[in-house]
C-alpha cells in the first residue's frame, strides 16, 4: 500500500473516532483492551465483533465493518459491559449509537428481523411516546415476510394465544396511551436527521 493511501485511511479512521467520541461524549482512548466488557456480555457468543473489538474498531475507524455487523443488532442494551469496564468506557452506549447510525445508513442489516423490530419500536415510541405491545407486534407482523415466516415456522399461533391470554388478564391493552414525551422524541429525531 502506498504512503498516500495509508495516510488517507488513517485520516478517515481519525475522523470516525472523533465523530463517535464527539457524538457520545465517551473517551474511547481510555480503553486498554482488557476484555472485561466482552466477558460480561450475555450474548457475546452471537456477535461477529465482540464488545472490546467494537471499541478497537472505532479507534481504527472501521466504520463500514461496524455498521454492517451483526453485533449492533444482537446487543440487548443491557449495559453489563459498561458496568464492568474499569475505565468507565460506555461500551453499550457506543453500540447503541452505532445502531442508530446504521439505521440511518444504506448498509444492509445483518439481522433483518431485529432491524425491522428496531424500526417499528422507534416508530411506535415517537408516535405515542411509549410502547403499546399490541400495536408494536401488529405493526411488526404486518412487515413484508414476517407473518408468512411465523406461520411457516409455527411461532404465530402460540404468539397469538399468548397475546390473547394477556389481554384477558388485563396485562395488554388495545388502545395506546399517548405520552407528552412523544413530542420531545420527535424533536430529537428531527435533530438527529440533520446530522
Ligand atoms: S472493559 Fe473497558 S477497558 Fe476493558 S476492553 Fe472493554 S471497554 Fe476496554
Ligand atoms: S449492552 Fe450489549 S454489548 Fe453490552 S453487555 Fe449488554 S448485550 Fe452485551
PDB file of C-alpha atoms and ligand atoms in Angstrom:
ATOM      1  CA  UNK A   1       0.000   0.000   0.000  1.00  0.00           C
ATOM      2  CA  UNK A   2       1.291   3.430  -0.910  1.00  0.00           C
ATOM      3  CA  UNK A   3       2.060   6.013   1.768  1.00  0.00           C
ATOM      4  CA  UNK A   4      -0.659   8.362   0.410  1.00  0.00           C
ATOM      5  CA  UNK A   5      -3.340   5.671   0.661  1.00  0.00           C
ATOM      6  CA  UNK A   6      -2.215   4.779   4.170  1.00  0.00           C
ATOM      7  CA  UNK A   7      -2.417   8.420   5.226  1.00  0.00           C
ATOM      8  CA  UNK A   8      -5.922   8.736   3.762  1.00  0.00           C
ATOM      9  CA  UNK A   9      -7.113   5.613   5.621  1.00  0.00           C
ATOM     10  CA  UNK A  10      -5.596   6.915   8.847  1.00  0.00           C
ATOM     11  CA  UNK A  11      -7.327  10.279   8.406  1.00  0.00           C
ATOM     12  CA  UNK A  12     -10.674   8.588   7.711  1.00  0.00           C
ATOM     13  CA  UNK A  13     -10.164   6.491  10.843  1.00  0.00           C
ATOM     14  CA  UNK A  14      -9.383   9.540  12.944  1.00  0.00           C
ATOM     15  CA  UNK A  15     -12.465  11.337  11.600  1.00  0.00           C
ATOM     16  CA  UNK A  16     -14.723   8.409  12.528  1.00  0.00           C
ATOM     17  CA  UNK A  17     -13.190   8.148  16.011  1.00  0.00           C
ATOM     18  CA  UNK A  18     -13.633  11.897  16.575  1.00  0.00           C
ATOM     19  CA  UNK A  19     -17.210  11.708  15.292  1.00  0.00           C
ATOM     20  CA  UNK A  20     -18.163   8.894  17.684  1.00  0.00           C
ATOM     21  CA  UNK A  21     -16.378  10.491  20.641  1.00  0.00           C
ATOM     22  CA  UNK A  22     -17.974  13.854  19.864  1.00  0.00           C
ATOM     23  CA  UNK A  23     -21.487  12.482  19.463  1.00  0.00           C
ATOM     24  CA  UNK A  24     -21.389  10.195  22.510  1.00  0.00           C
ATOM     25  CA  UNK A  25     -19.099  12.210  24.767  1.00  0.00           C
ATOM     26  CA  UNK A  26     -17.189   8.987  25.549  1.00  0.00           C
ATOM     27  CA  UNK A  27     -13.392   8.879  25.756  1.00  0.00           C
ATOM     28  CA  UNK A  28     -12.565   5.768  23.755  1.00  0.00           C
ATOM     29  CA  UNK A  29      -8.833   6.283  24.258  1.00  0.00           C
ATOM     30  CA  UNK A  30      -9.355   5.092  27.839  1.00  0.00           C
ATOM     31  CA  UNK A  31      -9.911   1.518  26.642  1.00  0.00           C
ATOM     32  CA  UNK A  32      -6.889  -0.744  27.125  1.00  0.00           C
ATOM     33  CA  UNK A  33      -8.497  -3.893  25.687  1.00  0.00           C
ATOM     34  CA  UNK A  34      -8.820  -5.848  28.940  1.00  0.00           C
ATOM     35  CA  UNK A  35     -11.905  -7.632  27.513  1.00  0.00           C
ATOM     36  CA  UNK A  36     -13.950  -7.380  30.715  1.00  0.00           C
ATOM     37  CA  UNK A  37     -16.814  -5.926  28.668  1.00  0.00           C
ATOM     38  CA  UNK A  38     -16.863  -8.964  26.398  1.00  0.00           C
ATOM     39  CA  UNK A  39     -16.601 -11.393  29.305  1.00  0.00           C
ATOM     40  CA  UNK A  40     -19.617  -9.806  30.997  1.00  0.00           C
ATOM     41  CA  UNK A  41     -21.790  -9.727  27.862  1.00  0.00           C
ATOM     42  CA  UNK A  42     -24.571 -12.350  27.900  1.00  0.00           C
ATOM     43  CA  UNK A  43     -24.793 -12.518  24.112  1.00  0.00           C
ATOM     44  CA  UNK A  44     -21.134 -12.093  23.086  1.00  0.00           C
ATOM     45  CA  UNK A  45     -21.069 -15.571  21.553  1.00  0.00           C
ATOM     46  CA  UNK A  46     -23.659 -14.474  18.986  1.00  0.00           C
ATOM     47  CA  UNK A  47     -21.681 -11.398  17.955  1.00  0.00           C
ATOM     48  CA  UNK A  48     -19.349 -11.233  14.981  1.00  0.00           C
ATOM     49  CA  UNK A  49     -17.432  -8.321  16.555  1.00  0.00           C
ATOM     50  CA  UNK A  50     -17.079  -8.676  20.340  1.00  0.00           C
ATOM     51  CA  UNK A  51     -17.692  -5.617  22.562  1.00  0.00           C
ATOM     52  CA  UNK A  52     -13.977  -4.922  23.231  1.00  0.00           C
ATOM     53  CA  UNK A  53     -13.344  -5.254  19.482  1.00  0.00           C
ATOM     54  CA  UNK A  54     -16.113  -2.720  18.786  1.00  0.00           C
ATOM     55  CA  UNK A  55     -14.122  -0.145  20.736  1.00  0.00           C
ATOM     56  CA  UNK A  56     -10.915  -1.110  18.931  1.00  0.00           C
ATOM     57  CA  UNK A  57     -12.615  -0.936  15.546  1.00  0.00           C
ATOM     58  CA  UNK A  58     -13.938   2.536  16.295  1.00  0.00           C
ATOM     59  CA  UNK A  59     -10.417   3.594  17.273  1.00  0.00           C
ATOM     60  CA  UNK A  60      -9.251   2.233  13.907  1.00  0.00           C
ATOM     61  CA  UNK A  61     -12.086   3.931  12.019  1.00  0.00           C
ATOM     62  CA  UNK A  62     -13.669   0.691  10.762  1.00  0.00           C
ATOM     63  CA  UNK A  63     -16.998   2.371  10.012  1.00  0.00           C
ATOM     64  CA  UNK A  64     -18.375   0.008   7.366  1.00  0.00           C
ATOM     65  CA  UNK A  65     -17.433  -3.146   9.276  1.00  0.00           C
ATOM     66  CA  UNK A  66     -19.171  -1.846  12.379  1.00  0.00           C
ATOM     67  CA  UNK A  67     -22.329  -0.532  10.691  1.00  0.00           C
ATOM     68  CA  UNK A  68     -22.628  -3.754   8.696  1.00  0.00           C
ATOM     69  CA  UNK A  69     -22.040  -6.008  11.698  1.00  0.00           C
ATOM     70  CA  UNK A  70     -24.375  -8.462  13.391  1.00  0.00           C
ATOM     71  CA  UNK A  71     -23.239  -7.165  16.798  1.00  0.00           C
ATOM     72  CA  UNK A  72     -25.092  -3.845  16.692  1.00  0.00           C
ATOM     73  CA  UNK A  73     -28.419  -5.663  16.188  1.00  0.00           C
ATOM     74  CA  UNK A  74     -27.763  -8.562  18.572  1.00  0.00           C
ATOM     75  CA  UNK A  75     -26.833  -6.277  21.512  1.00  0.00           C
ATOM     76  CA  UNK A  76     -29.564  -6.249  24.189  1.00  0.00           C
ATOM     77  CA  UNK A  77     -28.623  -2.792  25.544  1.00  0.00           C
ATOM     78  CA  UNK A  78     -28.395  -4.388  28.996  1.00  0.00           C
ATOM     79  CA  UNK A  79     -25.303  -2.252  29.830  1.00  0.00           C
ATOM     80  CA  UNK A  80     -23.449  -5.074  31.610  1.00  0.00           C
ATOM     81  CA  UNK A  81     -20.374  -4.227  29.523  1.00  0.00           C
ATOM     82  CA  UNK A  82     -20.385  -0.564  30.568  1.00  0.00           C
ATOM     83  CA  UNK A  83     -20.925  -1.504  34.218  1.00  0.00           C
ATOM     84  CA  UNK A  84     -17.915  -3.855  34.192  1.00  0.00           C
ATOM     85  CA  UNK A  85     -15.482  -1.569  32.414  1.00  0.00           C
ATOM     86  CA  UNK A  86     -12.703  -0.487  34.830  1.00  0.00           C
ATOM     87  CA  UNK A  87     -12.214   2.719  32.817  1.00  0.00           C
ATOM     88  CA  UNK A  88     -15.875   3.707  32.567  1.00  0.00           C
ATOM     89  CA  UNK A  89     -15.934   3.357  28.800  1.00  0.00           C
ATOM     90  CA  UNK A  90     -19.610   3.377  27.759  1.00  0.00           C
ATOM     91  CA  UNK A  91     -19.411   0.323  25.511  1.00  0.00           C
ATOM     92  CA  UNK A  92     -23.195  -0.165  25.414  1.00  0.00           C
ATOM     93  CA  UNK A  93     -23.756   3.493  24.568  1.00  0.00           C
ATOM     94  CA  UNK A  94     -21.270   3.250  21.689  1.00  0.00           C
ATOM     95  CA  UNK A  95     -23.019   0.160  20.318  1.00  0.00           C
ATOM     96  CA  UNK A  96     -26.450   1.808  20.593  1.00  0.00           C
ATOM     97  CA  UNK A  97     -25.051   4.866  18.832  1.00  0.00           C
ATOM     98  CA  UNK A  98     -23.636   2.697  16.033  1.00  0.00           C
ATOM     99  CA  UNK A  99     -27.035   1.003  15.678  1.00  0.00           C
ATOM    100  CA  UNK A 100     -28.712   4.392  15.334  1.00  0.00           C
ATOM    101  CA  UNK A 101     -26.167   5.382  12.682  1.00  0.00           C
ATOM    102  CA  UNK A 102     -26.728   2.096  10.834  1.00  0.00           C
ATOM    103  CA  UNK A 103     -30.500   2.597  10.886  1.00  0.00           C
ATOM    104  CA  UNK A 104     -29.983   5.894   9.057  1.00  0.00           C
ATOM    105  CA  UNK A 105     -27.405   4.499   6.642  1.00  0.00           C
ATOM    106  CA  UNK A 106     -27.709   2.425   3.453  1.00  0.00           C
ATOM    107  CA  UNK A 107     -25.863  -0.561   4.974  1.00  0.00           C
ATOM    108  CA  UNK A 108     -27.964  -3.702   4.691  1.00  0.00           C
ATOM    109  CA  UNK A 109     -28.702  -5.001   8.195  1.00  0.00           C
ATOM    110  CA  UNK A 110     -27.177  -8.328   9.119  1.00  0.00           C
ATOM    111  CA  UNK A 111     -30.149  -9.280  11.294  1.00  0.00           C
ATOM    112  CA  UNK A 112     -33.125  -8.234   9.182  1.00  0.00           C
ATOM    113  CA  UNK A 113     -35.839  -9.118  11.717  1.00  0.00           C
ATOM    114  CA  UNK A 114     -34.051  -7.299  14.536  1.00  0.00           C
ATOM    115  CA  UNK A 115     -33.649  -4.278  12.313  1.00  0.00           C
ATOM    116  CA  UNK A 116     -37.389  -4.295  11.473  1.00  0.00           C
ATOM    117  CA  UNK A 117     -38.222  -4.662  15.169  1.00  0.00           C
ATOM    118  CA  UNK A 118     -35.944  -1.723  15.996  1.00  0.00           C
ATOM    119  CA  UNK A 119     -37.539   0.484  13.323  1.00  0.00           C
ATOM    120  CA  UNK A 120     -41.069  -0.432  14.419  1.00  0.00           C
ATOM    121  CA  UNK A 121     -40.172   0.081  18.070  1.00  0.00           C
ATOM    122  CA  UNK A 122     -38.759   3.538  17.368  1.00  0.00           C
ATOM    123  CA  UNK A 123     -41.744   4.354  15.157  1.00  0.00           C
ATOM    124  CA  UNK A 124     -44.234   3.489  17.904  1.00  0.00           C
ATOM    125  CA  UNK A 125     -42.186   5.283  20.517  1.00  0.00           C
ATOM    126  CA  UNK A 126     -42.039   8.539  18.585  1.00  0.00           C
ATOM    127  CA  UNK A 127     -45.721   8.257  17.692  1.00  0.00           C
ATOM    128  CA  UNK A 128     -47.097   7.684  21.181  1.00  0.00           C
ATOM    129  CA  UNK A 129     -44.169   8.443  23.495  1.00  0.00           C
ATOM    130  CA  UNK A 130     -44.471   4.945  24.934  1.00  0.00           C
ATOM    131  CA  UNK A 131     -44.843   1.401  23.662  1.00  0.00           C
ATOM    132  CA  UNK A 132     -48.128  -0.398  23.255  1.00  0.00           C
ATOM    133  CA  UNK A 133     -47.185  -4.070  22.796  1.00  0.00           C
ATOM    134  CA  UNK A 134     -50.243  -4.953  20.688  1.00  0.00           C
ATOM    135  CA  UNK A 135     -49.657  -2.124  18.219  1.00  0.00           C
ATOM    136  CA  UNK A 136     -45.942  -2.893  18.110  1.00  0.00           C
ATOM    137  CA  UNK A 137     -46.394  -6.609  17.390  1.00  0.00           C
ATOM    138  CA  UNK A 138     -49.182  -5.962  14.876  1.00  0.00           C
ATOM    139  CA  UNK A 139     -47.019  -3.473  13.046  1.00  0.00           C
ATOM    140  CA  UNK A 140     -44.080  -5.937  13.186  1.00  0.00           C
ATOM    141  CA  UNK A 141     -46.205  -8.800  11.854  1.00  0.00           C
ATOM    142  CA  UNK A 142     -47.511  -6.652   9.003  1.00  0.00           C
ATOM    143  CA  UNK A 143     -43.955  -6.091   7.726  1.00  0.00           C
ATOM    144  CA  UNK A 144     -43.172  -7.898   4.474  1.00  0.00           C
ATOM    145  CA  UNK A 145     -42.286 -11.536   5.001  1.00  0.00           C
ATOM    146  CA  UNK A 146     -42.631 -11.600   8.806  1.00  0.00           C
ATOM    147  CA  UNK A 147     -46.153 -13.049   9.131  1.00  0.00           C
ATOM    148  CA  UNK A 148     -45.555 -15.675   6.426  1.00  0.00           C
ATOM    149  CA  UNK A 149     -42.327 -16.737   8.140  1.00  0.00           C
ATOM    150  CA  UNK A 150     -44.050 -17.007  11.545  1.00  0.00           C
ATOM    151  CA  UNK A 151     -46.932 -19.034  10.112  1.00  0.00           C
ATOM    152  CA  UNK A 152     -44.463 -21.344   8.374  1.00  0.00           C
ATOM    153  CA  UNK A 153     -42.211 -21.913  11.401  1.00  0.00           C
ATOM    154  CA  UNK A 154     -45.222 -22.363  13.698  1.00  0.00           C
ATOM    155  CA  UNK A 155     -44.490 -19.413  16.008  1.00  0.00           C
ATOM    156  CA  UNK A 156     -47.503 -17.289  15.033  1.00  0.00           C
ATOM    157  CA  UNK A 157     -50.285 -19.286  16.742  1.00  0.00           C
ATOM    158  CA  UNK A 158     -48.523 -19.637  20.140  1.00  0.00           C
ATOM    159  CA  UNK A 159     -47.716 -15.907  20.000  1.00  0.00           C
ATOM    160  CA  UNK A 160     -51.347 -15.056  19.214  1.00  0.00           C
ATOM    161  CA  UNK A 161     -52.624 -17.308  22.030  1.00  0.00           C
ATOM    162  CA  UNK A 162     -50.207 -15.721  24.490  1.00  0.00           C
ATOM    163  CA  UNK A 163     -51.305 -12.231  23.408  1.00  0.00           C
ATOM    164  CA  UNK A 164     -54.998 -13.074  23.840  1.00  0.00           C
ATOM    165  CA  UNK A 165     -54.322 -14.593  27.258  1.00  0.00           C
ATOM    166  CA  UNK A 166     -52.503 -11.435  28.343  1.00  0.00           C
ATOM    167  CA  UNK A 167     -55.412  -9.286  27.082  1.00  0.00           C
ATOM    168  CA  UNK A 168     -57.843 -11.495  29.052  1.00  0.00           C
ATOM    169  CA  UNK A 169     -55.765 -10.959  32.205  1.00  0.00           C
ATOM    170  CA  UNK A 170     -55.675  -7.213  31.631  1.00  0.00           C
ATOM    171  CA  UNK A 171     -51.899  -7.152  31.019  1.00  0.00           C
ATOM    172  CA  UNK A 172     -52.167  -5.861  27.446  1.00  0.00           C
ATOM    173  CA  UNK A 173     -54.363  -3.027  26.227  1.00  0.00           C
ATOM    174  CA  UNK A 174     -55.722  -2.476  22.732  1.00  0.00           C
ATOM    175  CA  UNK A 175     -55.626   1.312  22.758  1.00  0.00           C
ATOM    176  CA  UNK A 176     -52.300   3.053  23.139  1.00  0.00           C
ATOM    177  CA  UNK A 177     -51.990   5.840  25.671  1.00  0.00           C
ATOM    178  CA  UNK A 178     -50.177   8.873  24.427  1.00  0.00           C
ATOM    179  CA  UNK A 179     -47.393  10.411  26.471  1.00  0.00           C
ATOM    180  CA  UNK A 180     -46.150  14.011  26.387  1.00  0.00           C
ATOM    181  CA  UNK A 181     -42.706  12.544  25.649  1.00  0.00           C
ATOM    182  CA  UNK A 182     -43.795  11.849  22.053  1.00  0.00           C
ATOM    183  CA  UNK A 183     -43.335  15.478  21.027  1.00  0.00           C
ATOM    184  CA  UNK A 184     -39.878  15.680  22.563  1.00  0.00           C
ATOM    185  CA  UNK A 185     -38.858  12.366  20.967  1.00  0.00           C
ATOM    186  CA  UNK A 186     -39.973  13.620  17.554  1.00  0.00           C
ATOM    187  CA  UNK A 187     -37.991  16.802  18.055  1.00  0.00           C
ATOM    188  CA  UNK A 188     -34.863  14.802  18.949  1.00  0.00           C
ATOM    189  CA  UNK A 189     -35.339  12.545  15.964  1.00  0.00           C
ATOM    190  CA  UNK A 190     -35.589  15.524  13.614  1.00  0.00           C
ATOM    191  CA  UNK A 191     -32.410  16.911  15.175  1.00  0.00           C
ATOM    192  CA  UNK A 192     -30.591  13.617  14.561  1.00  0.00           C
ATOM    193  CA  UNK A 193     -31.745  13.537  10.927  1.00  0.00           C
ATOM    194  CA  UNK A 194     -29.996  16.834  10.398  1.00  0.00           C
ATOM    195  CA  UNK A 195     -26.596  15.326  11.325  1.00  0.00           C
TER     196      UNK A 195
HETATM  197  S1  LIG B   1     -13.831  -3.345  29.699  1.00  0.00           S
HETATM  198 FE1  LIG B   1     -13.399  -1.215  29.153  1.00  0.00          FE
HETATM  199  S2  LIG B   1     -11.162  -1.078  29.069  1.00  0.00           S
HETATM  200 FE2  LIG B   1     -11.710  -3.245  29.012  1.00  0.00          FE
HETATM  201  S3  LIG B   1     -11.816  -3.744  26.821  1.00  0.00           S
HETATM  202 FE3  LIG B   1     -13.879  -3.223  27.460  1.00  0.00          FE
HETATM  203  S4  LIG B   1     -14.057  -1.033  27.033  1.00  0.00           S
HETATM  204 FE4  LIG B   1     -11.892  -1.528  27.002  1.00  0.00          FE
HETATM  205  S1  LIG B   2     -25.190  -3.825  26.317  1.00  0.00           S
HETATM  206 FE1  LIG B   2     -24.926  -5.165  24.532  1.00  0.00          FE
HETATM  207  S2  LIG B   2     -22.721  -5.442  24.352  1.00  0.00           S
HETATM  208 FE2  LIG B   2     -23.117  -4.664  26.403  1.00  0.00          FE
HETATM  209  S3  LIG B   2     -23.288  -6.479  27.699  1.00  0.00           S
HETATM  210 FE3  LIG B   2     -25.370  -5.950  27.053  1.00  0.00          FE
HETATM  211  S4  LIG B   2     -25.718  -7.131  25.218  1.00  0.00           S
HETATM  212 FE4  LIG B   2     -23.515  -7.164  25.570  1.00  0.00          FE
END
